[in-house]
Amino acid sequence: MAVTWETYVWDSPRPASLDEFEALERAWGIKFPDDYKRAVMEHQGMTPIPYVIDIGSSDNVICELLTVSVDEQKHSAALSHVYQSIKHLVPAGIYPFAGTGTGDYICFDYRSSASAPKVVFYFTDALGEEALHPVADSFTDFLSKLHD
């Protein structure tokens, strides 16, 4: 199923620049996957349609691709802001890229590969414990798992 995109964070699309990606990559010492960069350069802050993904035994909703651009009015949707808020809770090598609207995030997991991160779901369980759950082998694989 093809993924389309609807506005979410802003009223109209706001493409990200390669310079913004490169600044984050330098700051964090990572290289984002090219397929992810292509998607975010056009669709940052937007909701994928379809937006449901099966994680474990439940469905979860993807609200938005977090933004690479930092907008002071919408800073809570920025990758850098979300990373700063969860980095003390997740293992080194975990970087958020999408929000679920419930304070949980879809993240890249660089722990086993510096060039081909897996996709994981970071969440807080009913007991208040943080956990990671595997989602996909790549960003493209993640998009292919979205459904109605």
Short mmCIF file of N, CA and C in Angstrom, two decimals:
data_model
loop_
_atom_site.label_atom_id
_atom_site.label_comp_id
_atom_site.label_asym_id
_atom_site.label_seq_id
_atom_site.Cartn_x
_atom_site.Cartn_y
_atom_site.Cartn_z
N MET A 1 0.85 -1.18 0.00
CA MET A 1 0.00 0.00 0.00
C MET A 1 0.89 1.24 0.00
N ALA A 2 0.59 2.16 -0.86
CA ALA A 2 1.37 3.41 -0.95
C ALA A 2 1.03 4.32 0.23
N VAL A 3 2.04 4.99 0.72
CA VAL A 3 1.85 5.94 1.81
C VAL A 3 1.67 7.34 1.22
N THR A 4 0.65 8.04 1.71
CA THR A 4 0.47 9.44 1.38
C THR A 4 0.64 10.21 2.68
N TRP A 5 0.64 11.53 2.61
CA TRP A 5 0.93 12.33 3.79
C TRP A 5 -0.08 13.45 3.95
N GLU A 6 -0.48 13.69 5.20
CA GLU A 6 -1.38 14.81 5.54
C GLU A 6 -0.68 15.72 6.54
N THR A 7 -1.01 17.00 6.49
CA THR A 7 -0.41 17.95 7.43
C THR A 7 -0.83 17.60 8.86
N TYR A 8 0.04 17.91 9.80
CA TYR A 8 -0.24 17.63 11.21
C TYR A 8 0.34 18.74 12.10
N VAL A 9 1.65 18.88 12.10
CA VAL A 9 2.30 19.86 12.97
C VAL A 9 2.03 21.28 12.48
N TRP A 10 2.17 21.48 11.18
CA TRP A 10 1.93 22.78 10.56
C TRP A 10 0.74 22.68 9.61
N ASP A 11 0.19 23.81 9.20
CA ASP A 11 -0.96 23.85 8.30
C ASP A 11 -0.60 23.52 6.85
N SER A 12 0.67 23.60 6.52
CA SER A 12 1.12 23.28 5.17
C SER A 12 2.49 22.60 5.27
N PRO A 13 2.89 21.88 4.23
CA PRO A 13 4.20 21.21 4.27
C PRO A 13 5.34 22.21 4.46
N ARG A 14 6.34 21.78 5.23
CA ARG A 14 7.56 22.58 5.43
C ARG A 14 8.75 21.66 5.24
N PRO A 15 9.26 21.58 4.05
CA PRO A 15 10.39 20.66 3.79
C PRO A 15 11.59 20.96 4.69
N ALA A 16 12.29 19.90 5.07
CA ALA A 16 13.53 20.03 5.83
C ALA A 16 14.68 20.15 4.84
N SER A 17 15.76 20.75 5.28
CA SER A 17 16.92 20.90 4.40
C SER A 17 17.99 19.87 4.75
N LEU A 18 18.82 19.60 3.78
CA LEU A 18 19.94 18.69 3.99
C LEU A 18 20.87 19.25 5.07
N ASP A 19 21.03 20.55 5.12
CA ASP A 19 21.88 21.19 6.15
C ASP A 19 21.36 20.89 7.55
N GLU A 20 20.03 20.89 7.73
CA GLU A 20 19.45 20.59 9.04
C GLU A 20 19.75 19.14 9.43
N PHE A 21 19.64 18.22 8.48
CA PHE A 21 19.98 16.82 8.76
C PHE A 21 21.44 16.68 9.13
N GLU A 22 22.29 17.29 8.35
CA GLU A 22 23.73 17.16 8.59
C GLU A 22 24.12 17.72 9.95
N ALA A 23 23.47 18.79 10.40
CA ALA A 23 23.76 19.34 11.72
C ALA A 23 23.40 18.34 12.81
N LEU A 24 22.24 17.69 12.69
CA LEU A 24 21.86 16.67 13.68
C LEU A 24 22.80 15.47 13.62
N GLU A 25 23.14 15.03 12.42
CA GLU A 25 24.05 13.89 12.28
C GLU A 25 25.40 14.19 12.93
N ARG A 26 25.92 15.38 12.75
CA ARG A 26 27.19 15.76 13.39
C ARG A 26 27.04 15.80 14.90
N ALA A 27 25.97 16.40 15.37
CA ALA A 27 25.76 16.54 16.82
C ALA A 27 25.62 15.18 17.50
N TRP A 28 24.94 14.26 16.85
CA TRP A 28 24.65 12.96 17.46
C TRP A 28 25.64 11.87 17.04
N GLY A 29 26.48 12.14 16.05
CA GLY A 29 27.45 11.15 15.60
C GLY A 29 26.81 9.96 14.90
N ILE A 30 25.75 10.22 14.13
CA ILE A 30 25.05 9.15 13.40
C ILE A 30 24.87 9.58 11.95
N LYS A 31 24.42 8.65 11.14
CA LYS A 31 24.03 8.94 9.75
C LYS A 31 22.62 8.40 9.57
N PHE A 32 21.67 9.30 9.31
CA PHE A 32 20.30 8.87 9.08
C PHE A 32 20.22 8.10 7.76
N PRO A 33 19.34 7.10 7.70
CA PRO A 33 19.15 6.36 6.44
C PRO A 33 18.64 7.30 5.33
N ASP A 34 19.12 7.08 4.11
CA ASP A 34 18.74 7.93 2.98
C ASP A 34 17.24 7.90 2.72
N ASP A 35 16.58 6.73 2.85
CA ASP A 35 15.14 6.66 2.59
C ASP A 35 14.36 7.51 3.60
N TYR A 36 14.83 7.53 4.83
CA TYR A 36 14.21 8.38 5.86
C TYR A 36 14.41 9.86 5.53
N LYS A 37 15.64 10.23 5.18
CA LYS A 37 15.92 11.63 4.86
C LYS A 37 15.06 12.11 3.69
N ARG A 38 14.91 11.28 2.67
CA ARG A 38 14.07 11.67 1.53
C ARG A 38 12.63 11.93 1.99
N ALA A 39 12.10 11.05 2.84
CA ALA A 39 10.73 11.21 3.33
C ALA A 39 10.58 12.49 4.16
N VAL A 40 11.49 12.72 5.08
CA VAL A 40 11.37 13.86 5.98
C VAL A 40 11.67 15.18 5.27
N MET A 41 12.54 15.14 4.29
CA MET A 41 12.82 16.38 3.56
C MET A 41 11.55 16.91 2.90
N GLU A 42 10.61 16.04 2.59
CA GLU A 42 9.34 16.47 2.01
C GLU A 42 8.20 16.51 3.03
N HIS A 43 8.23 15.61 4.02
CA HIS A 43 7.04 15.37 4.84
C HIS A 43 7.25 15.54 6.34
N GLN A 44 8.28 16.27 6.78
CA GLN A 44 8.47 16.42 8.22
C GLN A 44 7.22 17.01 8.86
N GLY A 45 6.89 16.53 10.03
CA GLY A 45 5.73 17.04 10.75
C GLY A 45 4.40 16.59 10.20
N MET A 46 4.42 15.67 9.24
CA MET A 46 3.18 15.21 8.62
C MET A 46 2.83 13.80 9.10
N THR A 47 1.56 13.44 8.94
CA THR A 47 1.04 12.12 9.31
C THR A 47 1.00 11.21 8.10
N PRO A 48 1.52 9.98 8.23
CA PRO A 48 1.39 9.05 7.11
C PRO A 48 -0.03 8.51 7.04
N ILE A 49 -0.49 8.26 5.83
CA ILE A 49 -1.78 7.60 5.61
C ILE A 49 -1.50 6.39 4.75
N PRO A 50 -1.71 5.17 5.19
CA PRO A 50 -2.29 4.78 6.46
C PRO A 50 -1.34 5.07 7.62
N TYR A 51 -1.88 5.08 8.83
CA TYR A 51 -1.09 5.48 10.00
C TYR A 51 -1.10 4.47 11.14
N VAL A 52 -1.65 3.28 10.94
CA VAL A 52 -1.70 2.25 11.97
C VAL A 52 -0.58 1.24 11.71
N ILE A 53 0.06 0.80 12.79
CA ILE A 53 1.08 -0.23 12.68
C ILE A 53 0.90 -1.22 13.83
N ASP A 54 1.07 -2.50 13.52
CA ASP A 54 0.99 -3.54 14.55
C ASP A 54 2.34 -3.61 15.25
N ILE A 55 2.31 -3.48 16.56
CA ILE A 55 3.51 -3.62 17.37
C ILE A 55 3.17 -4.58 18.50
N GLY A 56 3.81 -5.74 18.48
CA GLY A 56 3.45 -6.77 19.45
C GLY A 56 2.03 -7.22 19.17
N SER A 57 1.22 -7.24 20.20
CA SER A 57 -0.16 -7.71 20.05
C SER A 57 -1.17 -6.58 19.93
N SER A 58 -0.69 -5.36 19.69
CA SER A 58 -1.64 -4.24 19.60
C SER A 58 -1.33 -3.35 18.41
N ASP A 59 -2.34 -2.58 18.03
CA ASP A 59 -2.18 -1.57 16.99
C ASP A 59 -1.74 -0.27 17.64
N ASN A 60 -0.89 0.45 16.96
CA ASN A 60 -0.47 1.77 17.40
C ASN A 60 -0.63 2.73 16.25
N VAL A 61 -0.79 3.99 16.57
CA VAL A 61 -1.01 5.04 15.58
C VAL A 61 0.24 5.90 15.48
N ILE A 62 0.62 6.21 14.25
CA ILE A 62 1.72 7.14 14.02
C ILE A 62 1.09 8.51 13.76
N CYS A 63 1.34 9.46 14.66
CA CYS A 63 0.76 10.81 14.50
C CYS A 63 1.57 11.66 13.54
N GLU A 64 2.91 11.66 13.69
CA GLU A 64 3.71 12.53 12.85
C GLU A 64 5.14 12.06 12.76
N LEU A 65 5.75 12.39 11.62
CA LEU A 65 7.20 12.32 11.52
C LEU A 65 7.71 13.52 12.28
N LEU A 66 8.55 13.30 13.26
CA LEU A 66 9.10 14.42 14.02
C LEU A 66 9.86 15.35 13.07
N THR A 67 9.95 16.58 13.44
CA THR A 67 10.56 17.58 12.56
C THR A 67 12.06 17.70 12.78
N VAL A 68 12.78 17.87 11.71
CA VAL A 68 14.20 18.18 11.78
C VAL A 68 14.35 19.67 12.02
N SER A 69 13.50 20.45 11.38
CA SER A 69 13.49 21.89 11.59
C SER A 69 12.96 22.18 12.99
N VAL A 70 13.52 23.17 13.64
CA VAL A 70 13.07 23.55 14.97
C VAL A 70 12.24 24.81 14.85
N ASP A 71 11.00 24.71 15.31
CA ASP A 71 10.07 25.83 15.30
C ASP A 71 9.73 26.10 16.76
N GLU A 72 10.07 27.26 17.26
CA GLU A 72 9.86 27.57 18.68
C GLU A 72 8.42 27.37 19.12
N GLN A 73 7.47 27.57 18.22
CA GLN A 73 6.05 27.40 18.57
C GLN A 73 5.65 25.93 18.60
N LYS A 74 6.42 25.08 17.90
CA LYS A 74 6.09 23.65 17.80
C LYS A 74 7.29 22.80 18.22
N HIS A 75 8.08 23.28 19.17
CA HIS A 75 9.32 22.61 19.54
C HIS A 75 9.11 21.18 20.03
N SER A 76 7.95 20.86 20.58
CA SER A 76 7.72 19.50 21.10
C SER A 76 7.65 18.46 19.99
N ALA A 77 7.55 18.88 18.73
CA ALA A 77 7.52 17.95 17.59
C ALA A 77 8.90 17.80 16.96
N ALA A 78 9.91 18.49 17.49
CA ALA A 78 11.26 18.45 16.90
C ALA A 78 12.04 17.25 17.41
N LEU A 79 12.75 16.60 16.49
CA LEU A 79 13.62 15.47 16.85
C LEU A 79 14.54 15.83 18.02
N SER A 80 15.18 16.99 17.91
CA SER A 80 16.15 17.38 18.94
C SER A 80 15.49 17.52 20.31
N HIS A 81 14.31 18.08 20.37
CA HIS A 81 13.59 18.24 21.63
C HIS A 81 13.19 16.87 22.22
N VAL A 82 12.62 16.03 21.38
CA VAL A 82 12.18 14.71 21.86
C VAL A 82 13.39 13.89 22.32
N TYR A 83 14.47 13.92 21.55
CA TYR A 83 15.66 13.18 21.95
C TYR A 83 16.17 13.65 23.31
N GLN A 84 16.23 14.96 23.50
CA GLN A 84 16.69 15.48 24.80
C GLN A 84 15.79 15.01 25.94
N SER A 85 14.50 14.87 25.68
CA SER A 85 13.57 14.48 26.75
C SER A 85 13.60 12.99 27.07
N ILE A 86 14.07 12.15 26.14
CA ILE A 86 14.06 10.70 26.41
C ILE A 86 15.46 10.08 26.49
N LYS A 87 16.51 10.81 26.14
CA LYS A 87 17.82 10.18 26.04
C LYS A 87 18.30 9.56 27.36
N HIS A 88 17.88 10.08 28.49
CA HIS A 88 18.27 9.50 29.77
C HIS A 88 17.45 8.24 30.10
N LEU A 89 16.42 7.96 29.31
CA LEU A 89 15.55 6.81 29.55
C LEU A 89 15.83 5.63 28.63
N VAL A 90 16.49 5.89 27.51
CA VAL A 90 16.73 4.84 26.51
C VAL A 90 18.21 4.52 26.43
N PRO A 91 18.54 3.32 25.94
CA PRO A 91 19.96 2.99 25.76
C PRO A 91 20.61 3.92 24.73
N ALA A 92 21.93 4.07 24.84
CA ALA A 92 22.67 4.83 23.84
C ALA A 92 22.43 4.19 22.48
N GLY A 93 22.28 5.04 21.45
CA GLY A 93 22.06 4.53 20.10
C GLY A 93 20.60 4.51 19.67
N ILE A 94 19.70 4.98 20.53
CA ILE A 94 18.27 5.04 20.21
C ILE A 94 17.89 6.50 19.94
N TYR A 95 17.31 6.75 18.74
CA TYR A 95 16.95 8.11 18.34
C TYR A 95 15.53 8.13 17.80
N PRO A 96 14.64 8.95 18.36
CA PRO A 96 13.25 9.00 17.92
C PRO A 96 13.10 9.66 16.54
N PHE A 97 12.10 9.20 15.78
CA PHE A 97 11.81 9.88 14.50
C PHE A 97 10.32 10.07 14.26
N ALA A 98 9.45 9.40 15.03
CA ALA A 98 8.00 9.57 14.83
C ALA A 98 7.30 9.50 16.18
N GLY A 99 6.23 10.26 16.32
CA GLY A 99 5.45 10.27 17.55
C GLY A 99 4.15 9.52 17.39
N THR A 100 3.65 8.98 18.50
CA THR A 100 2.39 8.24 18.49
C THR A 100 1.25 9.05 19.08
N GLY A 101 1.56 10.20 19.66
CA GLY A 101 0.53 11.02 20.27
C GLY A 101 0.27 10.66 21.72
N THR A 102 0.92 9.61 22.23
CA THR A 102 0.71 9.18 23.60
C THR A 102 1.97 9.29 24.45
N GLY A 103 2.99 9.95 23.92
CA GLY A 103 4.25 10.06 24.65
C GLY A 103 5.19 8.90 24.35
N ASP A 104 4.80 8.04 23.42
CA ASP A 104 5.65 6.95 22.97
C ASP A 104 6.21 7.33 21.59
N TYR A 105 7.31 6.69 21.21
CA TYR A 105 7.98 7.09 19.97
C TYR A 105 8.46 5.89 19.17
N ILE A 106 8.48 6.08 17.87
CA ILE A 106 9.12 5.15 16.96
C ILE A 106 10.54 5.68 16.80
N CYS A 107 11.54 4.79 16.95
CA CYS A 107 12.93 5.23 17.00
C CYS A 107 13.82 4.40 16.09
N PHE A 108 14.93 4.98 15.70
CA PHE A 108 15.99 4.22 15.06
C PHE A 108 16.86 3.62 16.15
N ASP A 109 17.28 2.38 15.92
CA ASP A 109 18.14 1.67 16.85
C ASP A 109 19.48 1.41 16.16
N TYR A 110 20.48 2.19 16.54
CA TYR A 110 21.82 2.09 15.96
C TYR A 110 22.73 1.17 16.76
N ARG A 111 22.23 0.46 17.75
CA ARG A 111 23.10 -0.33 18.63
C ARG A 111 23.81 -1.46 17.90
N SER A 112 23.21 -2.05 16.87
CA SER A 112 23.88 -3.16 16.18
C SER A 112 24.44 -2.78 14.82
N SER A 113 24.12 -1.58 14.33
CA SER A 113 24.65 -1.13 13.04
C SER A 113 24.69 0.39 12.99
N ALA A 114 25.86 0.92 12.67
CA ALA A 114 26.01 2.37 12.57
C ALA A 114 25.47 2.91 11.25
N SER A 115 25.24 2.03 10.27
CA SER A 115 24.80 2.50 8.96
C SER A 115 23.42 2.01 8.54
N ALA A 116 22.89 1.00 9.22
CA ALA A 116 21.57 0.46 8.85
C ALA A 116 20.75 0.21 10.12
N PRO A 117 20.24 1.28 10.73
CA PRO A 117 19.52 1.09 11.99
C PRO A 117 18.20 0.36 11.81
N LYS A 118 17.86 -0.43 12.80
CA LYS A 118 16.54 -1.07 12.87
C LYS A 118 15.56 -0.02 13.41
N VAL A 119 14.28 -0.35 13.35
CA VAL A 119 13.24 0.52 13.89
C VAL A 119 12.63 -0.15 15.10
N VAL A 120 12.53 0.60 16.20
CA VAL A 120 11.96 0.08 17.45
C VAL A 120 10.90 1.04 17.97
N PHE A 121 10.05 0.51 18.83
CA PHE A 121 9.00 1.29 19.49
C PHE A 121 9.44 1.51 20.92
N TYR A 122 9.56 2.77 21.33
CA TYR A 122 9.88 3.11 22.71
C TYR A 122 8.57 3.47 23.40
N PHE A 123 8.30 2.81 24.53
CA PHE A 123 7.04 3.08 25.23
C PHE A 123 7.22 2.91 26.72
N THR A 124 6.25 3.43 27.44
CA THR A 124 6.17 3.25 28.88
C THR A 124 5.02 2.30 29.13
N ASP A 125 5.28 1.19 29.84
CA ASP A 125 4.23 0.20 30.07
C ASP A 125 3.32 0.61 31.23
N ALA A 126 2.35 -0.23 31.54
CA ALA A 126 1.34 0.08 32.56
C ALA A 126 1.95 0.28 33.95
N LEU A 127 3.14 -0.26 34.17
CA LEU A 127 3.81 -0.11 35.46
C LEU A 127 4.76 1.10 35.48
N GLY A 128 4.78 1.84 34.37
CA GLY A 128 5.65 3.00 34.30
C GLY A 128 7.08 2.69 33.89
N GLU A 129 7.32 1.47 33.44
CA GLU A 129 8.66 1.06 33.01
C GLU A 129 8.83 1.36 31.52
N GLU A 130 10.00 1.88 31.16
CA GLU A 130 10.28 2.13 29.75
C GLU A 130 10.74 0.84 29.10
N ALA A 131 10.37 0.65 27.83
CA ALA A 131 10.74 -0.57 27.11
C ALA A 131 10.88 -0.26 25.63
N LEU A 132 11.59 -1.15 24.94
CA LEU A 132 11.75 -1.08 23.49
C LEU A 132 11.20 -2.36 22.88
N HIS A 133 10.51 -2.23 21.75
CA HIS A 133 9.96 -3.39 21.07
C HIS A 133 10.35 -3.29 19.60
N PRO A 134 10.88 -4.40 19.00
CA PRO A 134 11.24 -4.35 17.58
C PRO A 134 10.03 -4.07 16.70
N VAL A 135 10.24 -3.29 15.64
CA VAL A 135 9.17 -2.95 14.71
C VAL A 135 9.50 -3.35 13.28
N ALA A 136 10.68 -2.96 12.80
CA ALA A 136 11.02 -3.19 11.39
C ALA A 136 12.54 -3.20 11.23
N ASP A 137 12.99 -3.77 10.11
CA ASP A 137 14.42 -3.84 9.82
C ASP A 137 14.98 -2.56 9.21
N SER A 138 14.08 -1.68 8.73
CA SER A 138 14.53 -0.43 8.11
C SER A 138 13.36 0.55 8.08
N PHE A 139 13.63 1.78 7.69
CA PHE A 139 12.57 2.77 7.57
C PHE A 139 11.59 2.38 6.47
N THR A 140 12.09 1.91 5.33
CA THR A 140 11.20 1.49 4.24
C THR A 140 10.34 0.32 4.70
N ASP A 141 10.91 -0.62 5.43
CA ASP A 141 10.15 -1.75 5.96
C ASP A 141 9.07 -1.24 6.94
N PHE A 142 9.41 -0.26 7.75
CA PHE A 142 8.45 0.36 8.67
C PHE A 142 7.27 0.93 7.89
N LEU A 143 7.54 1.71 6.85
CA LEU A 143 6.45 2.29 6.05
C LEU A 143 5.59 1.22 5.41
N SER A 144 6.21 0.11 4.99
CA SER A 144 5.45 -0.96 4.35
C SER A 144 4.50 -1.68 5.31
N LYS A 145 4.73 -1.54 6.60
CA LYS A 145 3.88 -2.19 7.61
C LYS A 145 2.70 -1.34 8.05
N LEU A 146 2.64 -0.09 7.59
CA LEU A 146 1.51 0.76 7.94
C LEU A 146 0.24 0.27 7.25
N HIS A 147 -0.88 0.33 7.96
CA HIS A 147 -2.15 -0.13 7.40
C HIS A 147 -3.31 0.67 7.98
N ASP A 148 -4.51 0.46 7.40
CA ASP A 148 -5.72 1.13 7.89
C ASP A 148 -6.22 0.46 9.15
#
